[in-house]
Coordinates of C-alpha atoms in Angstrom, one line a residue:
E1 CA 76.6 77.0 105.6
F2 CA 80.1 76.9 107.0
I3 CA 83.5 77.9 105.8
L4 CA 86.7 75.9 106.3
F5 CA 90.1 77.0 104.7
L6 CA 92.7 74.5 103.3
D7 CA 96.0 75.4 101.7
A8 CA 96.9 73.4 98.6
D9 CA 100.1 71.9 100.1
D10 CA 98.4 70.9 103.5
F11 CA 95.9 68.2 104.2
L12 CA 93.1 67.2 106.6
L13 CA 93.7 64.3 109.0
K14 CA 91.8 61.1 108.8
G15 CA 88.4 61.3 110.5
W16 CA 88.1 65.1 109.9
K17 CA 84.5 64.9 108.6
R18 CA 83.3 62.9 111.6
V19 CA 84.8 65.6 113.9
I20 CA 83.1 68.4 112.0
D21 CA 79.7 66.6 111.8
K22 CA 79.8 66.2 115.6
A23 CA 80.7 69.9 116.1
L24 CA 77.9 71.0 113.8
E25 CA 75.4 69.5 116.3
K26 CA 76.0 72.7 118.3
D27 CA 75.4 76.3 117.5
F28 CA 78.4 78.6 117.1
D29 CA 79.7 81.4 114.9
V30 CA 83.3 80.2 114.9
G31 CA 84.8 76.8 116.0
Y32 CA 88.4 76.4 117.0
F33 CA 90.1 73.0 116.6
T34 CA 92.6 72.5 119.4
R35 CA 94.1 70.0 121.8
S36 CA 93.6 72.5 124.7
K37 CA 91.2 71.5 127.4
Q38 CA 91.1 75.0 128.8
E39 CA 87.9 77.2 128.8
P40 CA 89.4 80.5 127.6
S41 CA 87.7 83.9 127.8
K42 CA 87.5 86.3 124.9
M43 CA 90.6 88.1 126.2
D44 CA 92.5 84.7 126.3
I45 CA 91.6 84.1 122.7
L46 CA 92.6 87.6 121.7
D47 CA 95.9 87.4 123.6
S48 CA 96.7 84.2 121.7
M49 CA 95.7 85.6 118.3
I50 CA 97.9 88.7 118.8
G51 CA 100.7 86.3 119.8
F52 CA 101.5 87.1 123.5
P53 CA 104.0 84.4 124.6
C54 CA 102.3 84.2 128.0
A55 CA 98.9 83.6 126.4
L56 CA 96.8 80.7 127.8
L57 CA 96.6 79.2 124.4
K58 CA 99.0 78.6 121.6
N59 CA 99.0 81.1 118.7
M60 CA 95.6 81.2 117.1
A61 CA 96.1 83.8 114.5
G62 CA 95.8 81.5 111.5
I63 CA 92.6 80.6 109.7
L64 CA 93.5 76.9 108.9
D65 CA 92.4 75.3 112.1
K66 CA 89.0 77.0 112.4
I67 CA 85.5 76.7 111.0
Y68 CA 83.2 79.7 110.5
K69 CA 79.5 80.1 110.1
R70 CA 79.0 81.7 106.7
K71 CA 75.9 83.7 107.7
F72 CA 77.8 85.3 110.6
I73 CA 80.7 86.2 108.3
L74 CA 78.4 87.8 105.7
D75 CA 76.1 89.5 108.3
K76 CA 79.1 91.1 110.1
K77 CA 80.8 92.0 106.8
I78 CA 84.0 90.4 107.8
R79 CA 86.5 90.3 104.9
F80 CA 90.2 89.8 104.1
N81 CA 92.1 92.9 103.2
E82 CA 93.8 91.9 99.9
N83 CA 96.3 94.7 100.2
I84 CA 97.9 93.1 103.2
I85 CA 100.4 90.4 102.5
N86 CA 101.3 89.4 106.1
G87 CA 98.8 89.1 108.9
E88 CA 95.6 89.3 106.9
D89 CA 94.4 86.1 108.5
E90 CA 95.2 87.5 111.9
L91 CA 93.1 90.6 111.3
F92 CA 90.3 88.4 110.0
N93 CA 90.3 86.3 113.2
I94 CA 90.6 89.2 115.5
E95 CA 87.6 90.8 113.9
V96 CA 85.7 87.6 114.2
I97 CA 86.3 87.2 118.0
L98 CA 85.6 90.9 118.6
K99 CA 82.2 90.6 116.9
T100 CA 80.9 87.4 118.6
N101 CA 80.3 85.9 122.0
N102 CA 79.4 82.5 120.5
W103 CA 82.4 80.3 119.9
L104 CA 83.1 76.6 120.3
F105 CA 86.4 74.9 121.2
I106 CA 86.6 71.5 119.5
E107 CA 89.1 69.3 121.3
Q108 CA 90.5 67.6 118.3
I109 CA 93.0 68.4 115.5
I110 CA 91.9 67.8 111.9
Y111 CA 94.5 69.9 110.0
F112 CA 98.2 69.1 109.1
Y113 CA 100.2 72.2 108.3
R114 CA 103.2 71.5 106.0
Q115 CA 106.0 73.9 106.9
N116 CA 107.4 75.7 103.9
N117 CA 110.5 77.9 104.3
L118 CA 110.0 79.4 100.9
S119 CA 106.5 80.7 101.7
A120 CA 105.7 84.4 101.6
S121 CA 106.0 84.7 105.3
H122 CA 109.7 83.6 105.2
T123 CA 111.0 85.7 102.3
F124 CA 111.8 89.3 101.7
N125 CA 109.2 91.4 99.8
E126 CA 109.4 95.1 99.2
K127 CA 105.7 95.4 99.6
F128 CA 105.9 94.3 103.3
I129 CA 106.4 97.9 104.6
V130 CA 103.3 99.3 102.9
S131 CA 101.4 96.2 103.9
N132 CA 102.5 96.4 107.5
D133 CA 101.5 100.1 107.8
L134 CA 98.1 99.1 106.5
F135 CA 97.9 96.2 109.0
L136 CA 98.7 98.4 112.0
K137 CA 96.2 101.0 110.9
E138 CA 93.4 98.5 110.5
F139 CA 94.3 96.7 113.7
K140 CA 94.2 100.0 115.6
Q141 CA 90.8 100.8 114.2
M142 CA 89.4 97.4 115.2
L143 CA 90.6 97.8 118.8
L144 CA 89.3 101.3 119.2
G145 CA 86.0 100.4 117.7
C146 CA 85.2 97.2 119.6
G147 CA 84.2 99.0 122.8
C148 CA 85.4 96.1 125.0
L149 CA 89.0 97.1 125.7
S150 CA 90.6 99.6 128.0
K151 CA 93.0 102.2 126.8
E152 CA 95.8 100.4 128.5
Q153 CA 94.9 97.1 126.9
I154 CA 94.7 98.8 123.4
N155 CA 98.1 100.4 123.8
E156 CA 99.7 97.2 125.0
Y157 CA 98.3 95.3 122.0
L158 CA 99.4 98.0 119.6
D159 CA 103.0 98.1 121.1
Y160 CA 103.3 94.4 120.9
C161 CA 102.2 94.3 117.2
F162 CA 104.4 97.2 116.3
L163 CA 107.4 95.6 117.8
S164 CA 106.5 92.2 116.3
S165 CA 106.3 93.9 112.9
I166 CA 109.8 95.2 113.2
Y167 CA 111.0 91.7 114.2
I168 CA 109.2 90.2 111.2
L169 CA 110.9 92.7 108.9
L170 CA 114.2 91.6 110.4
I171 CA 113.4 88.0 109.7
R172 CA 112.7 88.8 106.1
I173 CA 115.9 90.9 105.8
Y174 CA 117.9 88.0 107.4
A175 CA 116.4 85.7 104.7
I176 CA 118.3 87.6 102.0
K177 CA 121.2 85.5 100.8
D178 CA 123.4 88.3 99.4
K179 CA 125.2 89.9 102.3
K180 CA 125.6 93.3 100.6
E181 CA 121.9 93.5 99.7
R182 CA 121.0 92.4 103.2
N183 CA 123.0 95.2 104.8
N184 CA 121.5 97.7 102.4
K185 CA 118.0 96.7 103.4
L186 CA 118.9 97.4 107.1
S187 CA 118.3 101.1 106.2
L188 CA 114.6 100.2 106.3
L189 CA 114.9 100.0 110.1
E190 CA 115.9 103.7 110.3
R191 CA 112.3 104.9 109.7
K192 CA 111.4 107.7 112.0
D193 CA 108.4 105.8 113.6
F194 CA 110.6 102.7 114.2
C195 CA 113.3 104.8 115.9
S196 CA 110.9 106.8 118.0
F197 CA 109.2 103.6 119.2
L198 CA 112.4 101.9 120.1
E199 CA 113.8 105.0 121.8
N200 CA 110.8 105.1 124.2
Y201 CA 110.3 101.3 124.5
R202 CA 110.4 99.8 128.0
V203 CA 110.9 96.1 128.5
N204 CA 107.5 94.4 129.0
P205 CA 107.6 90.9 130.5
K206 CA 104.4 90.0 128.7
F207 CA 106.1 90.4 125.3
G208 CA 108.5 87.5 126.0
Q209 CA 112.3 87.2 126.1
R210 CA 112.8 87.1 122.3
L211 CA 111.1 90.4 121.4
N212 CA 112.5 92.2 124.4
K213 CA 116.0 91.1 123.6
V214 CA 115.7 92.1 119.9
A215 CA 114.3 95.5 121.0
V216 CA 117.3 96.2 123.2
L217 CA 119.7 95.2 120.4
L218 CA 117.8 97.3 117.9
K219 CA 117.9 100.4 120.1
S220 CA 121.7 100.0 120.0
R221 CA 121.8 99.3 116.3
K222 CA 123.5 95.9 117.0
Y223 CA 122.2 94.3 113.8
N224 CA 125.0 91.7 113.5
S225 CA 124.2 90.6 117.1
I226 CA 120.5 90.2 116.2
F227 CA 121.4 88.1 113.1
R228 CA 123.6 85.9 115.3
Y229 CA 120.8 85.6 117.8
M230 CA 118.4 84.6 115.0
K231 CA 120.8 82.0 113.6
L232 CA 121.2 80.5 117.1
R233 CA 117.5 80.3 117.5
R234 CA 117.1 78.6 114.2
I235 CA 119.8 76.0 115.1
V236 CA 118.2 75.3 118.4
K237 CA 114.8 74.9 116.7
V238 CA 116.3 72.4 114.2
V239 CA 118.0 70.4 117.0
I240 CA 114.8 70.3 119.1
G241 CA 112.9 69.0 116.0
M242 CA 115.5 66.3 115.4
V243 CA 115.3 65.2 119.1
K244 CA 111.5 65.0 118.9
R245 CA 111.7 62.7 115.9

């Protein structure tokens, strides 16, 4: 009756079945496992799934910390697009929240995600460009068809996801070990739609410091500065992780 996703290299925490059994005493179309004690609105959830840094909740784009009512998924014809290799889970969850007003926040974590730097989301793949175009097209259709968002909200979401997709492409290019090949792949950033977007882009505080900084550097074609910035962010992340241990 319900669907729960689990990656082969991750695991469920002790007591997970007890948590789920208790949650199933209530009626819901989708349940979110979280430590948050907030009572978010649909817009709060959507902001988080899209990835706004200022969102009330932490990023909720993934499918691995949620439980879905199978009948709801089937009745609403919600499916993964198998032609999308990055962000297919985000689209799935966005479609879910746009099609329901019956969700449940379960204030416990049952899932342990094992970070893997060799995963598809951290490596370069030529198929990313086509996949990303398809993602943005499907995302736009979802927003326009939901009937619950203003034109301004839709444009802001589209701009954020477009800029994020350029940043993700940069991360994947940065992951290429061979310097010559990496520099050659930078030509992918010279696409007409990318250049047009960056030329007209205006800093948006809601998009966060990282994306705004990268957008400014991209507009000036300062790719080496971007890579240095990425390297510095990675070092800081590692140091913070070590301190927390």
